[in-house]
mmCIF file of C-alpha atoms and ligand atoms in Angstrom:
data_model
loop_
_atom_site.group_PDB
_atom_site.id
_atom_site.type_symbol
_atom_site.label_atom_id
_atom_site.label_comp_id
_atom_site.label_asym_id
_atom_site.label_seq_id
_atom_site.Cartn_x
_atom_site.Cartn_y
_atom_site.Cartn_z
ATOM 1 C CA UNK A 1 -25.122 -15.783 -32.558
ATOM 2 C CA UNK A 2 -25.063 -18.818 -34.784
ATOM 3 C CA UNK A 3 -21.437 -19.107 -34.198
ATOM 4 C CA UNK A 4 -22.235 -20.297 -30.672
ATOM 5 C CA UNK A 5 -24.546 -22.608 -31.439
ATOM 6 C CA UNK A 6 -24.785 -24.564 -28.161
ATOM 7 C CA UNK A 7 -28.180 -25.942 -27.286
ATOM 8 C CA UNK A 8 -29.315 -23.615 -23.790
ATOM 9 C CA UNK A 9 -29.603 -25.993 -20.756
ATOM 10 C CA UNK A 10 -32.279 -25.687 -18.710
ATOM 11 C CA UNK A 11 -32.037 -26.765 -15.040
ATOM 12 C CA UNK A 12 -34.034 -26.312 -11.954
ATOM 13 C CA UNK A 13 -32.279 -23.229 -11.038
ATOM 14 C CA UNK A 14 -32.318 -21.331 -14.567
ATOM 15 C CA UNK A 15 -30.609 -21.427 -17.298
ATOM 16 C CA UNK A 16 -26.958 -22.824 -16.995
ATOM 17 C CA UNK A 17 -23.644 -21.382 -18.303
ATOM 18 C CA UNK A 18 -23.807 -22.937 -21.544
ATOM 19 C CA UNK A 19 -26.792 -21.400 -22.595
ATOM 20 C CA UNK A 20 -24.580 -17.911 -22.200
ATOM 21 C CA UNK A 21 -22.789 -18.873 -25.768
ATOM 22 C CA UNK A 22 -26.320 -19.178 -27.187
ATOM 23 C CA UNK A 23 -28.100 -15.785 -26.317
ATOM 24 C CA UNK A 24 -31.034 -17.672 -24.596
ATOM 25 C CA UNK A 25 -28.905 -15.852 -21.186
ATOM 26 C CA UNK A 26 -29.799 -12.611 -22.495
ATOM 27 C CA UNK A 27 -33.154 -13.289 -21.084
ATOM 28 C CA UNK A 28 -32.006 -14.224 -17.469
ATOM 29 C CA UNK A 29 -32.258 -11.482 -15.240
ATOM 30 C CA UNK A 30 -29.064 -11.893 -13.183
ATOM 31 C CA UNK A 31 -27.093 -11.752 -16.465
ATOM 32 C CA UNK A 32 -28.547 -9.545 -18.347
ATOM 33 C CA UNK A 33 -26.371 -7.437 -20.902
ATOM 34 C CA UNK A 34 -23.657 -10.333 -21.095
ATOM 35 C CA UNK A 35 -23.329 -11.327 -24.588
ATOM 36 C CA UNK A 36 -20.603 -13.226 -26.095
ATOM 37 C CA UNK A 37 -19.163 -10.990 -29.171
ATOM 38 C CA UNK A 38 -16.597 -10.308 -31.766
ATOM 39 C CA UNK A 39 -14.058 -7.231 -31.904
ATOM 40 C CA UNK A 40 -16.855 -4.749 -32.845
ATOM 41 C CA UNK A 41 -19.181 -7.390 -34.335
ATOM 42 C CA UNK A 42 -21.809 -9.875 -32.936
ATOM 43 C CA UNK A 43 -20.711 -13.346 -33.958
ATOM 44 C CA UNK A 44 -21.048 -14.775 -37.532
ATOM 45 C CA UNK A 45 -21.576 -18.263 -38.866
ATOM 46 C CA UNK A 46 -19.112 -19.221 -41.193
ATOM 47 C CA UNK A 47 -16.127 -17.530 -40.328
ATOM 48 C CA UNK A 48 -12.598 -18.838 -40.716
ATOM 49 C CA UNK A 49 -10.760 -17.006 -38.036
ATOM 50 C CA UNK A 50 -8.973 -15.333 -40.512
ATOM 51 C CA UNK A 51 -9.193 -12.812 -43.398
ATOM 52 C CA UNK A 52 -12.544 -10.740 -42.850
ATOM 53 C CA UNK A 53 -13.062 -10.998 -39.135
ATOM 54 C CA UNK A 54 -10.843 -8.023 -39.125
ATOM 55 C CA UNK A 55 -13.123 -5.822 -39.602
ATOM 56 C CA UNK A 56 -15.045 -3.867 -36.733
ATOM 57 C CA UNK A 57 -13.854 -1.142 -33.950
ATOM 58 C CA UNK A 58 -11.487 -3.742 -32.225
ATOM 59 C CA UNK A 59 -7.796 -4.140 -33.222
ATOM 60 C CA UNK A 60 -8.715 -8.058 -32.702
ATOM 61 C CA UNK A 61 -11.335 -10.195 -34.045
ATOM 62 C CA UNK A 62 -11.141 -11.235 -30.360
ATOM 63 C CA UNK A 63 -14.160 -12.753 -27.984
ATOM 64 C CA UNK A 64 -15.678 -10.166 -25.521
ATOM 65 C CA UNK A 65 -18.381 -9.974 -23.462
ATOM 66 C CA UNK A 66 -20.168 -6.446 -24.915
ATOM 67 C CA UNK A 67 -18.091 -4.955 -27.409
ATOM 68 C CA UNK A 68 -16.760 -1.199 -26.660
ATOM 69 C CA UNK A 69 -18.126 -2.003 -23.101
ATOM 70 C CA UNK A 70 -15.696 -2.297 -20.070
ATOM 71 C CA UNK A 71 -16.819 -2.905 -16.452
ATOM 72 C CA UNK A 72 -16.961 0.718 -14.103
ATOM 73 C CA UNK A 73 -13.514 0.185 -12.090
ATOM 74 C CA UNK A 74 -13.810 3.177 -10.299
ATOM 75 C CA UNK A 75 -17.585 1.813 -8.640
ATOM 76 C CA UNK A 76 -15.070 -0.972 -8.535
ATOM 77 C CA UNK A 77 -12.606 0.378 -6.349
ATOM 78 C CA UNK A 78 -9.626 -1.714 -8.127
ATOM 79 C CA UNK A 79 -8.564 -2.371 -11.203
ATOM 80 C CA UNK A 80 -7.176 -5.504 -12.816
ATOM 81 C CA UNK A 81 -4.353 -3.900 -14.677
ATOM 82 C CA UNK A 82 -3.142 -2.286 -11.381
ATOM 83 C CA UNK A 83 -3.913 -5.153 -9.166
ATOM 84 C CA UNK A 84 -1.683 -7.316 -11.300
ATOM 85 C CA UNK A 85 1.504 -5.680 -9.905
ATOM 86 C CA UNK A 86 -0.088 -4.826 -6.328
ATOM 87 C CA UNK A 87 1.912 -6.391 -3.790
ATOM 88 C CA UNK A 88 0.991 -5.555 -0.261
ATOM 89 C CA UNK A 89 3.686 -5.802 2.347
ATOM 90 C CA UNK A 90 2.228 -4.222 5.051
ATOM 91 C CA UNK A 91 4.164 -2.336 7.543
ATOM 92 C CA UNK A 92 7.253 -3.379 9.537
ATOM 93 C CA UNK A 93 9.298 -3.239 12.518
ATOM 94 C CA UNK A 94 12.549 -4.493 13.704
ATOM 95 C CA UNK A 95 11.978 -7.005 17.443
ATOM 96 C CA UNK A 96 14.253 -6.464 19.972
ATOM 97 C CA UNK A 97 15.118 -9.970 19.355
ATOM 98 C CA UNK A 98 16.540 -8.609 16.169
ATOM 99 C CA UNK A 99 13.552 -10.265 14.071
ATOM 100 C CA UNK A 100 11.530 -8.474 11.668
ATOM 101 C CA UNK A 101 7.444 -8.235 12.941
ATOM 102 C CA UNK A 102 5.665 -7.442 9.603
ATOM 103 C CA UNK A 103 2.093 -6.671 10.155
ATOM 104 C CA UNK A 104 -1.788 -5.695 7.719
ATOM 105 C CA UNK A 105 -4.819 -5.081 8.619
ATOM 106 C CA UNK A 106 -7.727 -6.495 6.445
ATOM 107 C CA UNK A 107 -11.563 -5.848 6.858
ATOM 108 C CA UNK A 108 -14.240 -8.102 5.594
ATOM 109 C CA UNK A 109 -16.639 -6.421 3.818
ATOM 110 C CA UNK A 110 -19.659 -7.011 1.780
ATOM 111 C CA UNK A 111 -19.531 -5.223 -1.618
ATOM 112 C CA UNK A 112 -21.417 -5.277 -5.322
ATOM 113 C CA UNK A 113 -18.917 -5.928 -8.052
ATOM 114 C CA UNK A 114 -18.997 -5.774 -11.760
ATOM 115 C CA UNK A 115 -17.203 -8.471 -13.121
ATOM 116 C CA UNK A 116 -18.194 -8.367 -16.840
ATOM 117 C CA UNK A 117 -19.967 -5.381 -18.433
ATOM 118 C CA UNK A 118 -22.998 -4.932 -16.980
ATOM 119 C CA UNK A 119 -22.903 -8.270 -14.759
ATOM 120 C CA UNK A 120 -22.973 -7.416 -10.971
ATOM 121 C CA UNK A 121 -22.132 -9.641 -8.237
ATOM 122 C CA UNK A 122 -22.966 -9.396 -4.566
ATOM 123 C CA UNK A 123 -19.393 -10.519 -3.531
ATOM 124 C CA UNK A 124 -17.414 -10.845 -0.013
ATOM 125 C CA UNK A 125 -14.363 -8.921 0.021
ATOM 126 C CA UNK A 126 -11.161 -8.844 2.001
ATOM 127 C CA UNK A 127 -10.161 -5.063 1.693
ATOM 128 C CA UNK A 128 -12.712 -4.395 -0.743
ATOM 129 C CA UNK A 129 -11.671 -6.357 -3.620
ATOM 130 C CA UNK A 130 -11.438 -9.472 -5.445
ATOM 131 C CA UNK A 131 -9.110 -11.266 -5.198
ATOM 132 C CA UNK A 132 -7.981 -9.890 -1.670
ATOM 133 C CA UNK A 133 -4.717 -7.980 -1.027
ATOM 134 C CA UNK A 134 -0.962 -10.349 -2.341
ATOM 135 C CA UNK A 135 0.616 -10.195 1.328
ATOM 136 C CA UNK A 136 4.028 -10.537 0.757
ATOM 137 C CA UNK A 137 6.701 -11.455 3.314
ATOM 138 C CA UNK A 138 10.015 -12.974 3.675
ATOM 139 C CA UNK A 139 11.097 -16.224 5.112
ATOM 140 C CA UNK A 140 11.410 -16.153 9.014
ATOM 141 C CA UNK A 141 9.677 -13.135 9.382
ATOM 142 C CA UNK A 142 7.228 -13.200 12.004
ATOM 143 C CA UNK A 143 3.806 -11.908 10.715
ATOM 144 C CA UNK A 144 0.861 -10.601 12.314
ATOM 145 C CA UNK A 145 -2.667 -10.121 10.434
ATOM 146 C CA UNK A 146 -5.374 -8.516 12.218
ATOM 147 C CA UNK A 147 -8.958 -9.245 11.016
ATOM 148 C CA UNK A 148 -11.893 -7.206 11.204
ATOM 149 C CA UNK A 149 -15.654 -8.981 10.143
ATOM 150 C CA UNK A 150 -17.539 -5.799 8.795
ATOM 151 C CA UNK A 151 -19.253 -8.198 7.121
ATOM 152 C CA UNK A 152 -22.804 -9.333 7.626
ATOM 153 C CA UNK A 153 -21.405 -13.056 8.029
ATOM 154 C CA UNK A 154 -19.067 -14.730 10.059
ATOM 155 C CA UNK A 155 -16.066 -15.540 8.230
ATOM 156 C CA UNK A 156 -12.070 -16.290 9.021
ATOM 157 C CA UNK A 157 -9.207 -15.779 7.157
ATOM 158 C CA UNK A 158 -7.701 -19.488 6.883
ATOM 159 C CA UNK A 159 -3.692 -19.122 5.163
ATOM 160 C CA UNK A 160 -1.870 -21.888 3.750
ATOM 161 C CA UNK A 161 1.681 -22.119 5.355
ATOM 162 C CA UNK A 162 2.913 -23.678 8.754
ATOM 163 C CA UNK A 163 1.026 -22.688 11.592
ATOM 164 C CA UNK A 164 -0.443 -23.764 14.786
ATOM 165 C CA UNK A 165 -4.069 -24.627 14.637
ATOM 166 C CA UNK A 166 -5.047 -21.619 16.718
ATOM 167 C CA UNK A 167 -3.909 -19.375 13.851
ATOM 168 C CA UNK A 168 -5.883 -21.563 11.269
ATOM 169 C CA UNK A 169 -8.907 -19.644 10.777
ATOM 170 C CA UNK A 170 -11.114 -22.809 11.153
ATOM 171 C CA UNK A 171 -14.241 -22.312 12.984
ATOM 172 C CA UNK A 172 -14.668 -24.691 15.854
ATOM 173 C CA UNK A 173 -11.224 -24.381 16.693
ATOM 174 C CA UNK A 174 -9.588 -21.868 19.501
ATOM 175 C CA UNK A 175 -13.154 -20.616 19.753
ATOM 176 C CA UNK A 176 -12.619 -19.658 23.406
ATOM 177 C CA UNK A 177 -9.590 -17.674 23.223
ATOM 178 C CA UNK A 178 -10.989 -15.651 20.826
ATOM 179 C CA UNK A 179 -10.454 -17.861 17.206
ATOM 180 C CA UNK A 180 -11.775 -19.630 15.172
ATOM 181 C CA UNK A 181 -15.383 -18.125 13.409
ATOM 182 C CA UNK A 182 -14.811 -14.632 13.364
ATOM 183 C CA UNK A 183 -19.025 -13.277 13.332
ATOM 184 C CA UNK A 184 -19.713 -9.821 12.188
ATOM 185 C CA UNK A 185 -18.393 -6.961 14.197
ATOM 186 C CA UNK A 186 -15.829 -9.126 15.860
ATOM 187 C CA UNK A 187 -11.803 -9.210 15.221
ATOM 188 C CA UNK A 188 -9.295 -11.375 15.742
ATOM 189 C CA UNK A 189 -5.327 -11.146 14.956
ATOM 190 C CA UNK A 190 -3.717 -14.267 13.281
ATOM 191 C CA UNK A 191 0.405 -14.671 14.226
ATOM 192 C CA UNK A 192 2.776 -16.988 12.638
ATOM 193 C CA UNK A 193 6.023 -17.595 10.950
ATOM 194 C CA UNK A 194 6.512 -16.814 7.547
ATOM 195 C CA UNK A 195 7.412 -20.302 6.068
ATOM 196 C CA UNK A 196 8.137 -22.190 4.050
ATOM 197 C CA UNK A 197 9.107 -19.557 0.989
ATOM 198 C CA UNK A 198 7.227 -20.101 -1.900
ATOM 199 C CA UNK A 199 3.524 -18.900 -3.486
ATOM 200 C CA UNK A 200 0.378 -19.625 -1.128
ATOM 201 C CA UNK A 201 -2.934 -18.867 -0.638
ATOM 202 C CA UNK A 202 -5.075 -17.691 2.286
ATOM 203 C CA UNK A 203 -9.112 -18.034 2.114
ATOM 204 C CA UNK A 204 -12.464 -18.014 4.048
ATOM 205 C CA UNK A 205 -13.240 -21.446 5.886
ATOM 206 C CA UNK A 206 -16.723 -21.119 7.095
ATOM 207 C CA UNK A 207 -19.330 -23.297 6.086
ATOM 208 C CA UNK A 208 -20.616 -23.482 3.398
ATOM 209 C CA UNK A 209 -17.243 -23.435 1.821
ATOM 210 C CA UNK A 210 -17.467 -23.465 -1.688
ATOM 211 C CA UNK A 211 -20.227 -20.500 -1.403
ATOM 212 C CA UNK A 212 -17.512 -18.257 1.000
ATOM 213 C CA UNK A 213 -15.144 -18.889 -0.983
ATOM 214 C CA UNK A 214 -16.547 -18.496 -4.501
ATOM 215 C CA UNK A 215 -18.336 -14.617 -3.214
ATOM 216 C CA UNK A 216 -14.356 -13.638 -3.090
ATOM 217 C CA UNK A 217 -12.772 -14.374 -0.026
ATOM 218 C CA UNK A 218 -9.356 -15.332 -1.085
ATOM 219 C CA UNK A 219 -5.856 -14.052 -1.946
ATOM 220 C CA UNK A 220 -2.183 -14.648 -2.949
ATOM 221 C CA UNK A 221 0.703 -14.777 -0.334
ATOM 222 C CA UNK A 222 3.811 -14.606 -1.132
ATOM 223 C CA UNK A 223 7.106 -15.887 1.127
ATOM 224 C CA UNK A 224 9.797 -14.750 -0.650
ATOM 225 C CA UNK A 225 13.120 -16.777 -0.158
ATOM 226 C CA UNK A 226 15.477 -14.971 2.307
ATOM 227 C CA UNK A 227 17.838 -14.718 -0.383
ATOM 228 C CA UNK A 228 15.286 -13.244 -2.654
ATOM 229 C CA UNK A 229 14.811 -14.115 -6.711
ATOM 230 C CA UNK A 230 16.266 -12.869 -9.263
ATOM 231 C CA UNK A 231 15.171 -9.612 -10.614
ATOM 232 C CA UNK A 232 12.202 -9.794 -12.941
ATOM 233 C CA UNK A 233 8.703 -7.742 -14.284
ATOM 234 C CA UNK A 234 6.720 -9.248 -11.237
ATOM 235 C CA UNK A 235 2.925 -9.939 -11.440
ATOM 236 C CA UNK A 236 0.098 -12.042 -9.656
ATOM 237 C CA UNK A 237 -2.829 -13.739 -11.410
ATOM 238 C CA UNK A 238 -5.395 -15.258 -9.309
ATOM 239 C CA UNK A 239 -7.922 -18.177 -11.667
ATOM 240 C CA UNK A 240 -11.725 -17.086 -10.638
ATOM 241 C CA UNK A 241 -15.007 -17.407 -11.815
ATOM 242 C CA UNK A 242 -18.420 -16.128 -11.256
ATOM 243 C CA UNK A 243 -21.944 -18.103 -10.218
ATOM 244 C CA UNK A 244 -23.872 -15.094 -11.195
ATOM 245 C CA UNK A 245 -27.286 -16.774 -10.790
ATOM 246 C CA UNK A 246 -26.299 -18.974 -7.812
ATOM 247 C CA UNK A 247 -26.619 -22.387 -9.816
ATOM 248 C CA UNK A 248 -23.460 -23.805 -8.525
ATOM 249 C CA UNK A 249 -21.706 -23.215 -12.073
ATOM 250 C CA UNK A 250 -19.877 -20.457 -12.936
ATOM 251 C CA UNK A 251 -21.045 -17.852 -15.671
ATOM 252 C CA UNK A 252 -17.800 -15.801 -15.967
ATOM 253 C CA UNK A 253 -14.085 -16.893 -15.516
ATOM 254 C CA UNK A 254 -11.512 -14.879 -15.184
ATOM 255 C CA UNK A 255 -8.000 -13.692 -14.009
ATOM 256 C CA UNK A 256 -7.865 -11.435 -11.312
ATOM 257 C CA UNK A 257 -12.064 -11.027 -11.340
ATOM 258 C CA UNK A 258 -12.714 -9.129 -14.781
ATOM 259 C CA UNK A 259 -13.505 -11.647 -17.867
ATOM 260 C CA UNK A 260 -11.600 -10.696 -20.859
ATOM 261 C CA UNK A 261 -10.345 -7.522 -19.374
ATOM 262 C CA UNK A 262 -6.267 -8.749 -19.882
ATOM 263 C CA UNK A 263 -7.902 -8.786 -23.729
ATOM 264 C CA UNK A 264 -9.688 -5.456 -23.383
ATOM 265 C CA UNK A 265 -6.468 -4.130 -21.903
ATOM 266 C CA UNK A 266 -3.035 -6.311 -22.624
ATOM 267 C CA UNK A 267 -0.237 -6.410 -20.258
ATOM 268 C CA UNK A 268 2.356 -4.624 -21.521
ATOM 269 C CA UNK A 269 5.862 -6.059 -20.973
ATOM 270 C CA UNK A 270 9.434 -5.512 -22.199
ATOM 271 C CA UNK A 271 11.025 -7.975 -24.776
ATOM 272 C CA UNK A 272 13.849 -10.559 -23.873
ATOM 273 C CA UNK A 273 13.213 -9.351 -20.265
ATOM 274 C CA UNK A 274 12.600 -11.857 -17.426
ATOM 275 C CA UNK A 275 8.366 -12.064 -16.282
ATOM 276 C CA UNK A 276 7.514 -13.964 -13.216
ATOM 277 C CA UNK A 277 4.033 -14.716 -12.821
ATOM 278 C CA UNK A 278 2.894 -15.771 -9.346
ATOM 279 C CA UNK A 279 -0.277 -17.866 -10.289
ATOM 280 C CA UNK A 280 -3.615 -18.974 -8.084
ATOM 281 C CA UNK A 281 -6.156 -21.266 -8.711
ATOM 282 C CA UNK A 282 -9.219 -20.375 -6.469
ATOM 283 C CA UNK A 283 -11.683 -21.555 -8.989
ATOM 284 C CA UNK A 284 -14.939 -23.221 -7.087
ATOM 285 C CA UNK A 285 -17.478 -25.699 -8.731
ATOM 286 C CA UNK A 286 -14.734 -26.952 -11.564
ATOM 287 C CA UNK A 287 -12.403 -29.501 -10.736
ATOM 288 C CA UNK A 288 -9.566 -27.954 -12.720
ATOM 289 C CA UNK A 289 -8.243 -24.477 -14.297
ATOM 290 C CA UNK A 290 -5.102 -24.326 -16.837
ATOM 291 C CA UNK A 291 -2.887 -21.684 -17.783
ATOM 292 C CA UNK A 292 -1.444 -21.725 -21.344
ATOM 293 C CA UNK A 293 0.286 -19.160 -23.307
ATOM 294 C CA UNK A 294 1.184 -18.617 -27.190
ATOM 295 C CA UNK A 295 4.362 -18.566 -28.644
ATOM 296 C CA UNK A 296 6.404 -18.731 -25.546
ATOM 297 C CA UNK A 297 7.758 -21.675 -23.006
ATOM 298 C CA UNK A 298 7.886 -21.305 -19.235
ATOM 299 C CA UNK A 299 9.808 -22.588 -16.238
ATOM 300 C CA UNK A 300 7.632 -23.942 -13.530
ATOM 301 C CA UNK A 301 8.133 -23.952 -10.171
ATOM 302 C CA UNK A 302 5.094 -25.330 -8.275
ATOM 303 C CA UNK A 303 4.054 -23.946 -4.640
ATOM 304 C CA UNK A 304 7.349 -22.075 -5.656
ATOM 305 C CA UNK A 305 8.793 -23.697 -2.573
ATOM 306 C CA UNK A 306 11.902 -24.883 -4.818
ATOM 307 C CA UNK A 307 14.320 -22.904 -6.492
ATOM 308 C CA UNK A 308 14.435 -25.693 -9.280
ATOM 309 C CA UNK A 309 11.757 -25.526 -11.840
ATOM 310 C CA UNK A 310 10.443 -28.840 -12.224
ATOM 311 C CA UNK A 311 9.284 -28.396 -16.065
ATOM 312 C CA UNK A 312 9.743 -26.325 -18.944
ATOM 313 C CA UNK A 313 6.693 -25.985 -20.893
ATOM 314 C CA UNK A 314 3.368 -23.673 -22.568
ATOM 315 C CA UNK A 315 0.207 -25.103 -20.004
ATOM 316 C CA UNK A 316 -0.221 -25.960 -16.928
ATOM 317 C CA UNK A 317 -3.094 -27.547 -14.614
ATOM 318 C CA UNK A 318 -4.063 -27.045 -11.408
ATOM 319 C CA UNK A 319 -6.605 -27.783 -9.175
ATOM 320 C CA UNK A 320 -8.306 -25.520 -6.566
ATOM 321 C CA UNK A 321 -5.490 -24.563 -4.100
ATOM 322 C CA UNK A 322 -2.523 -25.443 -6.025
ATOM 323 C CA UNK A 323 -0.189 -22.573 -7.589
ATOM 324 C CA UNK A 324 2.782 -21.820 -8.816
ATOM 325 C CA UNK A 325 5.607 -19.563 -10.424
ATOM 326 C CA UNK A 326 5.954 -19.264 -13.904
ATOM 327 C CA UNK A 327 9.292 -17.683 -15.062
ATOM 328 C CA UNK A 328 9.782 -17.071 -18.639
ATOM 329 C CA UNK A 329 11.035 -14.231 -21.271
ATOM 330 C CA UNK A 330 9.285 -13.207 -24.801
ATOM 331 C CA UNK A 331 12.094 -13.514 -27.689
ATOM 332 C CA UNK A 332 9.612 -11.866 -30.551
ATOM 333 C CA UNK A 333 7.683 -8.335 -30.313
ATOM 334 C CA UNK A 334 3.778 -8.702 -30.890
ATOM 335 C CA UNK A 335 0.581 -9.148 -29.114
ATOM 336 C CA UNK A 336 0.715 -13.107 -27.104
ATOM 337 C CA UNK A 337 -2.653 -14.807 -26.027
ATOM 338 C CA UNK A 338 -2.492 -16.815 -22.453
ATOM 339 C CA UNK A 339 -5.892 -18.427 -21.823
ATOM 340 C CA UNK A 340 -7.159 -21.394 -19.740
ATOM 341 C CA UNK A 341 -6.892 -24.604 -22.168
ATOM 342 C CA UNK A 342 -10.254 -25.307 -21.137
ATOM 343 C CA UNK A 343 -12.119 -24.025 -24.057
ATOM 344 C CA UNK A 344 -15.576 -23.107 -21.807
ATOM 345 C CA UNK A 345 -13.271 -21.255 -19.667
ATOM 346 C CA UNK A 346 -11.538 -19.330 -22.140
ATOM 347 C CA UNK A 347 -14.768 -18.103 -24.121
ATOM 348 C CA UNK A 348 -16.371 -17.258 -21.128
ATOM 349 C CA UNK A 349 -13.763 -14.540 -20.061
ATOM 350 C CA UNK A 350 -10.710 -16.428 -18.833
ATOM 351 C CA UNK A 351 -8.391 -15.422 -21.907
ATOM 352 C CA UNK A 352 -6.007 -12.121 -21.769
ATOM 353 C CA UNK A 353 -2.933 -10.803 -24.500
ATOM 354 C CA UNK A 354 0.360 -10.235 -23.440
ATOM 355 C CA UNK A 355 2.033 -7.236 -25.602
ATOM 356 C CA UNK A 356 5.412 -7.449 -25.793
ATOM 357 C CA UNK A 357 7.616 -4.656 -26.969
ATOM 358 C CA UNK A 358 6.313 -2.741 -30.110
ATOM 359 C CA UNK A 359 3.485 -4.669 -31.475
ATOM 360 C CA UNK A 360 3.877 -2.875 -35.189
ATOM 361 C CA UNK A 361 7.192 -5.339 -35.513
ATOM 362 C CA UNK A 362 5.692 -8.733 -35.063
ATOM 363 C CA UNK A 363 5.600 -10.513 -38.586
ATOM 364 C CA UNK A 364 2.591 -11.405 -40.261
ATOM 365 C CA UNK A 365 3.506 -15.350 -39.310
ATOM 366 C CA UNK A 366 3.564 -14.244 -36.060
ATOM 367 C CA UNK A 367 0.361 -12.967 -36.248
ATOM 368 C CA UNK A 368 -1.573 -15.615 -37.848
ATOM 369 C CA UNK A 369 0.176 -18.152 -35.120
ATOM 370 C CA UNK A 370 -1.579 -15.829 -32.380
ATOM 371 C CA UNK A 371 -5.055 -16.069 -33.908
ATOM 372 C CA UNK A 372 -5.573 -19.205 -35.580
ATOM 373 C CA UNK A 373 -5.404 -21.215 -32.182
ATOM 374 C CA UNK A 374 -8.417 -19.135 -31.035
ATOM 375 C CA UNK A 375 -10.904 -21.722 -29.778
ATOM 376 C CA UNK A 376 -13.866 -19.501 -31.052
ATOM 377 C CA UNK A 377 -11.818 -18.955 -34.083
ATOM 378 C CA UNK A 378 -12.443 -22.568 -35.912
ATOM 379 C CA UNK A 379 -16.185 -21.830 -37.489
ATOM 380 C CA UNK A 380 -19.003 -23.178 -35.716
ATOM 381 C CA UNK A 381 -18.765 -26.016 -32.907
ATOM 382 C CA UNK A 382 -21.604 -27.371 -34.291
HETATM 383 CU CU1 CU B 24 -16.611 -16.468 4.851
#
């Protein structure tokens, strides 16, 4: 693994994430099987990116964790491919006041996922999965979520939005009628208005933070505009990462939970066709996540509480919390790399391929554009 030459870091807790794009990690228990490879090679000194890299049982020379390997969605229970499109907009009825009363149900639960080949996690799961169901409502709806703890911990369900502080999910607060810490075996059902339209978040709040939150206990939420958007190839993406070995770093980053798998499994979308990408960052213990794509230009629209895009361009930044819509089209056929333009990030599973159309009609310049940007495609670091 010369290729990945970083010098392993050794701190009190075990051996840090850096030391995962050595191959010292293959030695730490809580990781063990994760290795950083090639399309269907292990990864060679010396190589330019280009030309011979082609070679092996991948159509890519791209990064992966195992080659050939792919994580067991089934033992799962979702799949990142499916959970990309998944919006969940419960059930509804009409008020006699004439208002709509949408309403879900979601159970904590405590659940073992595999979120790179062979890498388990003991996570903390709304509904099972990670990341947690995308509620979607519409703007002056009135919506009612009732929480069930079948977890082992207390946790709440805080949402971002407008709200009384009764319906905050903050422990400590409207603990005697029934709120805020929700402890194992308990329920409690959170009411508000849908508002204001635009892309939002809802998450655990119990102490420690960073360690509820980082186990899983998050999701998108969606208030669409009463008058709706305009029609387009719909999708969520929710920025995570994994603390496999409980160092307060992250080993594996990711959209939607599974490293690489948008690379092990492209998301196939039409050509000159409107996409609108509803995107989270929920990452814990780095300041800052980034979403950039190849070849392409997006409107943003961040929070998604305007109808104006406030910049038209290929990366973004966010911190922990913030989101936003991305609305763009793909002119040219061909496979398209989006990634995090945080290099770590990217090369430890947070990179995925758009494939547009009918891949066999993208040029060769095309082609060499997509790879020769690849931060693990420019020879050794060293
Ligand atoms: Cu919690």
């Amino acid at each position: 693994m010369s290729n990945f030459s970083f010098v392993p870091e050794q701190t009190d807790k075990g051996i840090s994430r850096r030391s995962l794009l050595g191959g010292a990690a293959l030695a730490a228990p809580a990781v063990a099987g994760l290795a950083l490879s090639r399309g269907g090679e292990t990864a060679v000194a010396g190589t330019n990116g280009h030309g011979a890299k082609h070679a092996g049982h991948s159509e890519f020379p791209h990064a992966t964790f195992a080659a050939g390997r792919t994580v067991d969605h089934k033992s799962n229970g979702f799949h990142p491919t499916e959970l990309l499109r998944d919006f969940d907009y419960g059930k509804t009825r009409r008020l006699a006041s004439g208002r709509v009363l949408r309403e879900w149900e979601i159970v904590a639960h405590d659940r073992e996922i595999e979120v790179a080949p062979g890498v388990t996690y003991e996570a903390w799961t709304y509904n099972g999965r990670v990341p947690g169901p995308t509620l979607r409502a519409q703007e002056g709806e009135l919506l009612r979520v009732r929480f069930v703890n079948a977890s082992e911990h207390p946790h709440t369900m805080h949402f971002h939005g407008l709200h009384s502080a009764l319906m905050d999910g903050m422990p400590g607060i409207g603990e005697n009628r029934g709120g805020g810490q929700i402890e194992p075996g308990e329920d409690f059902t959170y009411e508000f208005d849908a508002s204001p339209f635009g892309l939002h978040l809802y998450h655990c709040h119990v102490a420690p933070l960073a360690a509820h939150i980082a186990r899983g206990l998050y999701g998108a939420f969606v208030i669409d505009p009463k008058a709706g958007r305009p029609e387009a190839d719909e999708m969520v993406m929710v920025m995570n990462g994994f603390d496999t070995n409980f160092d307060l770093a992250n080993e594996v980053y990711a959209v939607n939970t599974v490293g690489f798998h948008y690379v092990d499994e492209p998301i196939r979308v039409a050509r000159r066709s409107p996409v609108r990408i509803y995107l989270v960052n929920v990452l814990e213990y780095d300041p800052v996540n980034s979403f950039h794509i190849h070849g392409n230009f997006f409107n943003y629209f961040p929070t998604g509480t305007s109808l104006q895009p406030t910049e038209f361009t290929d990366t973004v930044i966010q911190g922990q919390a913030q989101r936003g819509i991305l609305e763009l089209e793909f002119p040219y056929d061909g496979d398209y790399m989006f990634h995090a333009h945080v290099s770590e990030f990217a090369e430890l599973g947070w990179s995925g391929f758009f494939r547009v159309g009918d891949p066999s009609r993208m040029t060769a310049a095309a082609a060499a554009s997509m790879y020769c940007d690849l931060p693990w495609g420019k020879g050794s670091p060293a």
